[in-house]
XYZ file of C-alpha atoms in Angstrom:
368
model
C 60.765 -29.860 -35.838
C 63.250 -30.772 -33.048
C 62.817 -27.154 -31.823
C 58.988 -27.733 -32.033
C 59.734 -31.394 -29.666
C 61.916 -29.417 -27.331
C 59.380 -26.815 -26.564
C 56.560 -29.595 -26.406
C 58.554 -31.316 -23.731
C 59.087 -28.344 -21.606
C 55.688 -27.150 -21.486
C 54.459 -30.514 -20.472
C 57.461 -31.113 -17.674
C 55.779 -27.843 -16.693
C 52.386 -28.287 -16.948
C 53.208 -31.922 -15.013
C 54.878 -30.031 -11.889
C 51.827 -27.628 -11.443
C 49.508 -30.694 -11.482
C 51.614 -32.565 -9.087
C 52.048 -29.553 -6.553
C 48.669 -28.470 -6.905
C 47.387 -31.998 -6.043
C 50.258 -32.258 -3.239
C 48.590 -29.298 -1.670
C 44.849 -31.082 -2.295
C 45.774 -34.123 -0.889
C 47.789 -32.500 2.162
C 44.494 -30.336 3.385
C 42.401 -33.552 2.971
C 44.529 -35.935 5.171
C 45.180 -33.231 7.495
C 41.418 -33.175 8.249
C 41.148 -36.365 8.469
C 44.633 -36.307 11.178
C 42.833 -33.078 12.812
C 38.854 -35.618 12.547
C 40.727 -38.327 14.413
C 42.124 -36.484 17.385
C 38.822 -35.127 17.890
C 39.065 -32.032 16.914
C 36.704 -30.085 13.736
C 38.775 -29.978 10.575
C 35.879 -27.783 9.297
C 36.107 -25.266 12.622
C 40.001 -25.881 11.901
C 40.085 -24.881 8.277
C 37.526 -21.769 8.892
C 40.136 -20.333 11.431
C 43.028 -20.660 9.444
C 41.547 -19.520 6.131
C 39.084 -17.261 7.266
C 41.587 -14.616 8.615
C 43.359 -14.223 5.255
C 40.285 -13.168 3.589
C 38.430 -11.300 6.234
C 39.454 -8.544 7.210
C 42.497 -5.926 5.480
C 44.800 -6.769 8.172
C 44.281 -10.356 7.985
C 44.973 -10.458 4.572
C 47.943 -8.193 5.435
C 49.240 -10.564 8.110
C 49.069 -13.801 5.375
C 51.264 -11.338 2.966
C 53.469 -10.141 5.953
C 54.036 -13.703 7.203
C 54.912 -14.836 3.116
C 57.467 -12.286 2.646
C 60.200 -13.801 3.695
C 59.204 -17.173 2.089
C 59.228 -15.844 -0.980
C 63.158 -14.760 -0.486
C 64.326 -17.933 0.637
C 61.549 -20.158 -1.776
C 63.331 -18.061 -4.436
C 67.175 -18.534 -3.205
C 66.551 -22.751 -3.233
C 64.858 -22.505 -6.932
C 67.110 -20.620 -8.450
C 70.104 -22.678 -6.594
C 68.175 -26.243 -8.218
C 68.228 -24.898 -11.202
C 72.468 -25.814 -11.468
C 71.350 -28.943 -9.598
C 72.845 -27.102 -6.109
C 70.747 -27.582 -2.564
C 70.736 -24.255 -1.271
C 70.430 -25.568 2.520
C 71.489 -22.184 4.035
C 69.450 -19.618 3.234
C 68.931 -19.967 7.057
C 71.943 -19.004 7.622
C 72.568 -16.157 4.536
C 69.194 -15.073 6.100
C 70.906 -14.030 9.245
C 74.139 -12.495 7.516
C 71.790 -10.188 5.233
C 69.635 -9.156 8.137
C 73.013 -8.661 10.145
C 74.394 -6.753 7.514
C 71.029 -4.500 7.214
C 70.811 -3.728 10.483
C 74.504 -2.741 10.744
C 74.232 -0.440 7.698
C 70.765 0.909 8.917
C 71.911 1.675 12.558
C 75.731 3.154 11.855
C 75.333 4.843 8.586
C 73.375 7.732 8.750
C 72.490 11.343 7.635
C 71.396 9.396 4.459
C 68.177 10.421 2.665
C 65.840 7.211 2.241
C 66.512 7.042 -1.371
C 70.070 6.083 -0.705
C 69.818 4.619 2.799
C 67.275 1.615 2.032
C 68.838 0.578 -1.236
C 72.421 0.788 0.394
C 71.107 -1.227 3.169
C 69.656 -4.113 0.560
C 72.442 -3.748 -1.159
C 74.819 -5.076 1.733
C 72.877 -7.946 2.877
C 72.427 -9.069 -0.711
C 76.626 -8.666 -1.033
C 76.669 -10.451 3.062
C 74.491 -13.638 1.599
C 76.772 -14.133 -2.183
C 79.585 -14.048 -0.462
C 78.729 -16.478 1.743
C 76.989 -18.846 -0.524
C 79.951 -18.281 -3.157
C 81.962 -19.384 -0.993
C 80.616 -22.460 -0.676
C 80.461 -22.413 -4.618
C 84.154 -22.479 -4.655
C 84.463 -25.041 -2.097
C 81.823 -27.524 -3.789
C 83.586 -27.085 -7.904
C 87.178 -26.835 -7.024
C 87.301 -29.340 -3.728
C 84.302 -31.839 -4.471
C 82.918 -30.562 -0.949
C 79.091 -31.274 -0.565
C 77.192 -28.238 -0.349
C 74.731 -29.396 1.730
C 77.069 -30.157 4.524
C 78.737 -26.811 3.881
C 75.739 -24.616 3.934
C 74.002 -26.790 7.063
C 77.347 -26.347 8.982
C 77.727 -22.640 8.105
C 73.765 -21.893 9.222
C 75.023 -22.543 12.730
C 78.041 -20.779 12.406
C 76.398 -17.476 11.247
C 74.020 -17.661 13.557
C 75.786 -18.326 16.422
C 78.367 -15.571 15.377
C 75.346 -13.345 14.477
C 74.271 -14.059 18.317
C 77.433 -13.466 19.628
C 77.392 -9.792 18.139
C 73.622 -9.062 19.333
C 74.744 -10.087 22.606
C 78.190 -8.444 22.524
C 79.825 -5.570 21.185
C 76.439 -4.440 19.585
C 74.054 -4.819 22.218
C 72.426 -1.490 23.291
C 73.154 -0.591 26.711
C 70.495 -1.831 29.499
C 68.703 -3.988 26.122
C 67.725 -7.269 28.348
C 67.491 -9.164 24.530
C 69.831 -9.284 22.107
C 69.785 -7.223 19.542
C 71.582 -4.341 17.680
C 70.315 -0.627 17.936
C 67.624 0.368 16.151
C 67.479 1.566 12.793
C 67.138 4.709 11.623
C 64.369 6.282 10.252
C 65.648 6.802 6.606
C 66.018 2.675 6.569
C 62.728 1.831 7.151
C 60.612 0.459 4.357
C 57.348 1.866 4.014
C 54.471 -0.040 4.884
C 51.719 -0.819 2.662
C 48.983 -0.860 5.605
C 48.816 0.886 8.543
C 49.325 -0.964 11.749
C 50.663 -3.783 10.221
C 53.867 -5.779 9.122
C 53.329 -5.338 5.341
C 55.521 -3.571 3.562
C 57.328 -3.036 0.260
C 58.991 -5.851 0.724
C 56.161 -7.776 -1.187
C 56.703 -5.602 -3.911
C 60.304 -5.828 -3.756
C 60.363 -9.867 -3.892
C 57.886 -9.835 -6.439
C 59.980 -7.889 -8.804
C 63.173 -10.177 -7.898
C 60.784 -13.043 -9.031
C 59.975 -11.288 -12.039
C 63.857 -10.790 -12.996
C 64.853 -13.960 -12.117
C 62.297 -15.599 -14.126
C 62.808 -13.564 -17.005
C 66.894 -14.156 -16.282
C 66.164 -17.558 -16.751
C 63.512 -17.557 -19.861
C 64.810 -14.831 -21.941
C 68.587 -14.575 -21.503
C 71.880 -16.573 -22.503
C 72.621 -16.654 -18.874
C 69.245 -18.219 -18.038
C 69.831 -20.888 -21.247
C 73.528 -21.730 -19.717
C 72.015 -21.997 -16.362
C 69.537 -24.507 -17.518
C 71.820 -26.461 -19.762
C 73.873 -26.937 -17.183
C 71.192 -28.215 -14.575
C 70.015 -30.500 -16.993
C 73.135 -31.899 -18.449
C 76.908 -30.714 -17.539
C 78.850 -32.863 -19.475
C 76.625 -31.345 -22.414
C 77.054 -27.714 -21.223
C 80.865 -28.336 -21.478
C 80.655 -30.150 -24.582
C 78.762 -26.877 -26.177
C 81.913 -24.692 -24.470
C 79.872 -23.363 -21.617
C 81.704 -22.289 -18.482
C 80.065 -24.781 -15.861
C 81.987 -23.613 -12.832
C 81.450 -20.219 -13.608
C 77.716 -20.467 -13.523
C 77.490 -22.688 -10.862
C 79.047 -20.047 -8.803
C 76.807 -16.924 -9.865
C 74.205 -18.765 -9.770
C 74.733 -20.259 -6.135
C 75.883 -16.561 -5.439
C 72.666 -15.129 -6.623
C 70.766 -17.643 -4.872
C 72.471 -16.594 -1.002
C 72.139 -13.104 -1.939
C 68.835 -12.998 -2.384
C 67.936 -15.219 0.643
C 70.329 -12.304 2.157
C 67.995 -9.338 1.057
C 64.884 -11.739 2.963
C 66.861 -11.032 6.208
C 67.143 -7.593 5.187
C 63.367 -7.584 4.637
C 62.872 -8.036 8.166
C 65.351 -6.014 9.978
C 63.928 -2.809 7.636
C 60.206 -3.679 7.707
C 59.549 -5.329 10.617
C 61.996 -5.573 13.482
C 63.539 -2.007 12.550
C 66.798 -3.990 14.314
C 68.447 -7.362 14.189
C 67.434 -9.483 16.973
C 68.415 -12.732 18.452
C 66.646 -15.934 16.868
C 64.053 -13.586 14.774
C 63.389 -16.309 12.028
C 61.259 -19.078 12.729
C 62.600 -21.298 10.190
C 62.202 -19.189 7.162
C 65.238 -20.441 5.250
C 64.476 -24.462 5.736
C 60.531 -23.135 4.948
C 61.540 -22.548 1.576
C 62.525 -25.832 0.363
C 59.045 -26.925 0.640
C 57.671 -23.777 -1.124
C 59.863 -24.098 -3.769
C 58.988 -27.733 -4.495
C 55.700 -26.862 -4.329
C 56.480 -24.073 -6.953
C 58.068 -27.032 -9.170
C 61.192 -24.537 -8.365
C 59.821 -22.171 -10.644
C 60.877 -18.395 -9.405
C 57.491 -16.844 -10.197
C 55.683 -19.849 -9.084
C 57.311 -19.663 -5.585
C 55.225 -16.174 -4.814
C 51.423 -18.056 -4.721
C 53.676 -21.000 -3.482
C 54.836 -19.101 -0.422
C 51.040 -16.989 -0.341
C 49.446 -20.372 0.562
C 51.804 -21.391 3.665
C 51.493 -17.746 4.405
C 48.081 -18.755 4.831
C 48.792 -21.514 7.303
C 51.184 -19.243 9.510
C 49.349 -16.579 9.815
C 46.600 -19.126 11.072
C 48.367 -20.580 13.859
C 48.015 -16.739 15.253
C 44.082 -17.181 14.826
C 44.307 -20.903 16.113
C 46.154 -19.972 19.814
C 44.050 -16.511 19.845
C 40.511 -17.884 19.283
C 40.689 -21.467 19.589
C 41.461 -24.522 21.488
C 42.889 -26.351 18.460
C 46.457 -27.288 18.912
C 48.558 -25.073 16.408
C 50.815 -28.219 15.460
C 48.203 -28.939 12.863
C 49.603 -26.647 10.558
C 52.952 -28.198 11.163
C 51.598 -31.113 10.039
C 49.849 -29.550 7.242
C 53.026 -28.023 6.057
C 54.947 -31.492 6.457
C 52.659 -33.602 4.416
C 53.194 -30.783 1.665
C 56.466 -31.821 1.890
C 56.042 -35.541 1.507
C 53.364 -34.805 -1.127
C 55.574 -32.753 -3.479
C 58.247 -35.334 -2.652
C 56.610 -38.018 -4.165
C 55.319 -37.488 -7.859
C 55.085 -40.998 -8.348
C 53.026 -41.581 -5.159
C 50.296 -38.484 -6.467
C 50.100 -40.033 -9.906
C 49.436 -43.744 -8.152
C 46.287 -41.866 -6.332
C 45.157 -39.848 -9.043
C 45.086 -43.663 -11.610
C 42.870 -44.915 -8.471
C 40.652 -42.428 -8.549
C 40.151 -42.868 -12.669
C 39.590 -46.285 -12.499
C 36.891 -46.014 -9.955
C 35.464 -43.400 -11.861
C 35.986 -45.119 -15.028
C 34.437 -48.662 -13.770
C 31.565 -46.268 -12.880
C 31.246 -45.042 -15.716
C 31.241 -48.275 -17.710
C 28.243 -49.677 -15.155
C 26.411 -46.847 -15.493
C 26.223 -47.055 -19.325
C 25.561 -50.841 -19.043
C 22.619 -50.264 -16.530
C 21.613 -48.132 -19.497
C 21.835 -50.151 -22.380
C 20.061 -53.393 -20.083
C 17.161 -51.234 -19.924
């Protein structure tokens, strides 16, 4: 029975998260009309661009996917990293060491068939972003250290360092931009449509999604990962190694943001360049909220603000409509997802108006 009120609980927790997020998302596109309305602009002219590219055309659907790739990485790393009650805050940062890593492994190795070359090369940037975020791991259980500080402080420290080596030592001769040297050929990830950005990668990140989840659902790791989240005086009680899974599971979480830097130096950039992300590691806090930091849940998660990126392309191609309206679009997400309590408020208004209607409505009836 206490099995039956534990399983009862979850599913609505669950069920509770997807209405929240889905109504954060409702409630976002609505005031951003009304934001986009007031400024004088055409929400409706607005929307159509931003939408209407991801379900064109091939190649805009292609771009949406190409554009979420990445997300899905870092949305991933910060979900799994909440799980152990951990803010994964540098997935910015392990973003730049796996794509560093990548590039170094695709450009210096070689006479590699693809079979070995690509994995080899995922394999290092998901080894460059654990380390890291071990690391930090080791510095948060056994020192006290806040992670956040750690892994915001350490984004700008790989980065810069990551910089330093684009623009030094590994910068191609007569390259006016730095960057490393270009991949080779065997390190390339295939892509899925021609003359486009989209390639396995999406497949790739699904199926980390896919393991993770099932890591976490079907496994005694996944059961001491969420015992520990939820209660770690508990989790030590029942003889559970808390540190220990606090640092795999922090691991795990900055080696996969790793492999999303990886992503792009294989797929898209073919070599690591200077300042390539445009806030993908920071852009997957929000999509895993939004995903009620639920692995699987962060791929439609990060499909949606796919959506919105690859619309400020349409917006400054074909329009006069400031692109900042998906920034705001994407912030009010945020504040959305941030505040249950605030949805749940809006969502009681809306029943009682309904309800009071209701109730007149059967009134008028009954009077006549």
């Amino acid at each position: 029975m206490r099995l039956d009120n534990l399983k009862s609980s979850k599913y609505s927790n669950m069920r509770n998260s997807i209405v929240n997020s889905f109504f954060a998302l409702v409630f976002s596109l609505i005031l951003g009309a009304v934001f986009i309305w007031v400024t004088g602009y055409s929400p409706f002219e607005t929307y159509k661009a931003i939408f209407g590219l991801s379900f064109s055309t091939i190649k805009g659907f292609a771009l949406t996917l190409s554009q979420a790739t990445p997300l899905m990485f870092t949305g991933i790393a910060f979900a799994l990293a909440y799980k152990v009650k951990m803010i994964n805050t540098g997935a910015e940062g392990q973003l730049y060491a796996g794509a560093m890593a990548a590039a170094l492994v695709g450009a210096y190795v070689t006479n590699l068939p693809g079979v070995v070359h690509i994995p080899l090369a995922l394999l290092m940037a998901f080894v460059a972003g654990g380390i890291i975020a071990g690391l930090v791991a080791i510095a948060k259980i056994y020192t006290g250290a806040s992670e956040i500080i750690l892994t915001l402080m350490l984004n700008n420290v790989i980065i810069l360092f990551t910089s330093y080596l684009a623009n030094g030592p590994l910068k191609p001769e007569g390259s006016g931009v730095g960057q490393t040297e270009r991949i080779a050929d065997s390190a390339k990830l295939m892509r899925l449509v021609p003359q486009t950005q989209l390639t396995i990668a999406i497949l790739i990140v699904i199926v980390v999604a896919i393991v993770i989840q099932y890591l976490l659902d079907r496994t005694v790791f996944g059961y001491e990962v969420k015992v520990t989240g939820n209660n770690r005086r508990a989790a030590e009680v029942a003889g559970i190694n808390v540190s220990k899974i606090s640092i795999l599971t922090f691991a795990l979480s900055g080696a996969i943001a790793g492999m999303g830097g990886a992503a792009m130096v294989l797929g898209v950039n073919y070599r690591f360049i200077e300042g390539f992300s445009s806030g993908y590691g920071f852009a997957g806090i929000s999509i895993a909220a939004l995903a009620a930091y639920s692995p699987f849940g962060v791929i439609p998660a990060a499909f949606l603000i796919g959506i919105l990126r690859a619309g400020t392309i349409t917006l400054s191609r074909t329009t006069a409509i400031p692109i900042e309206f998906v920034d705001v679009i994407q912030v009010l997400v945020i504040i959305f997802v941030a505040a249950p309590t605030m949805i749940r408020q809006i969502l009681n208004i809306f029943k009682k108006i309904t309800g009071k209607k209701n109730k007149n409505e059967v009134a008028g009836g009954e009077v006549q």
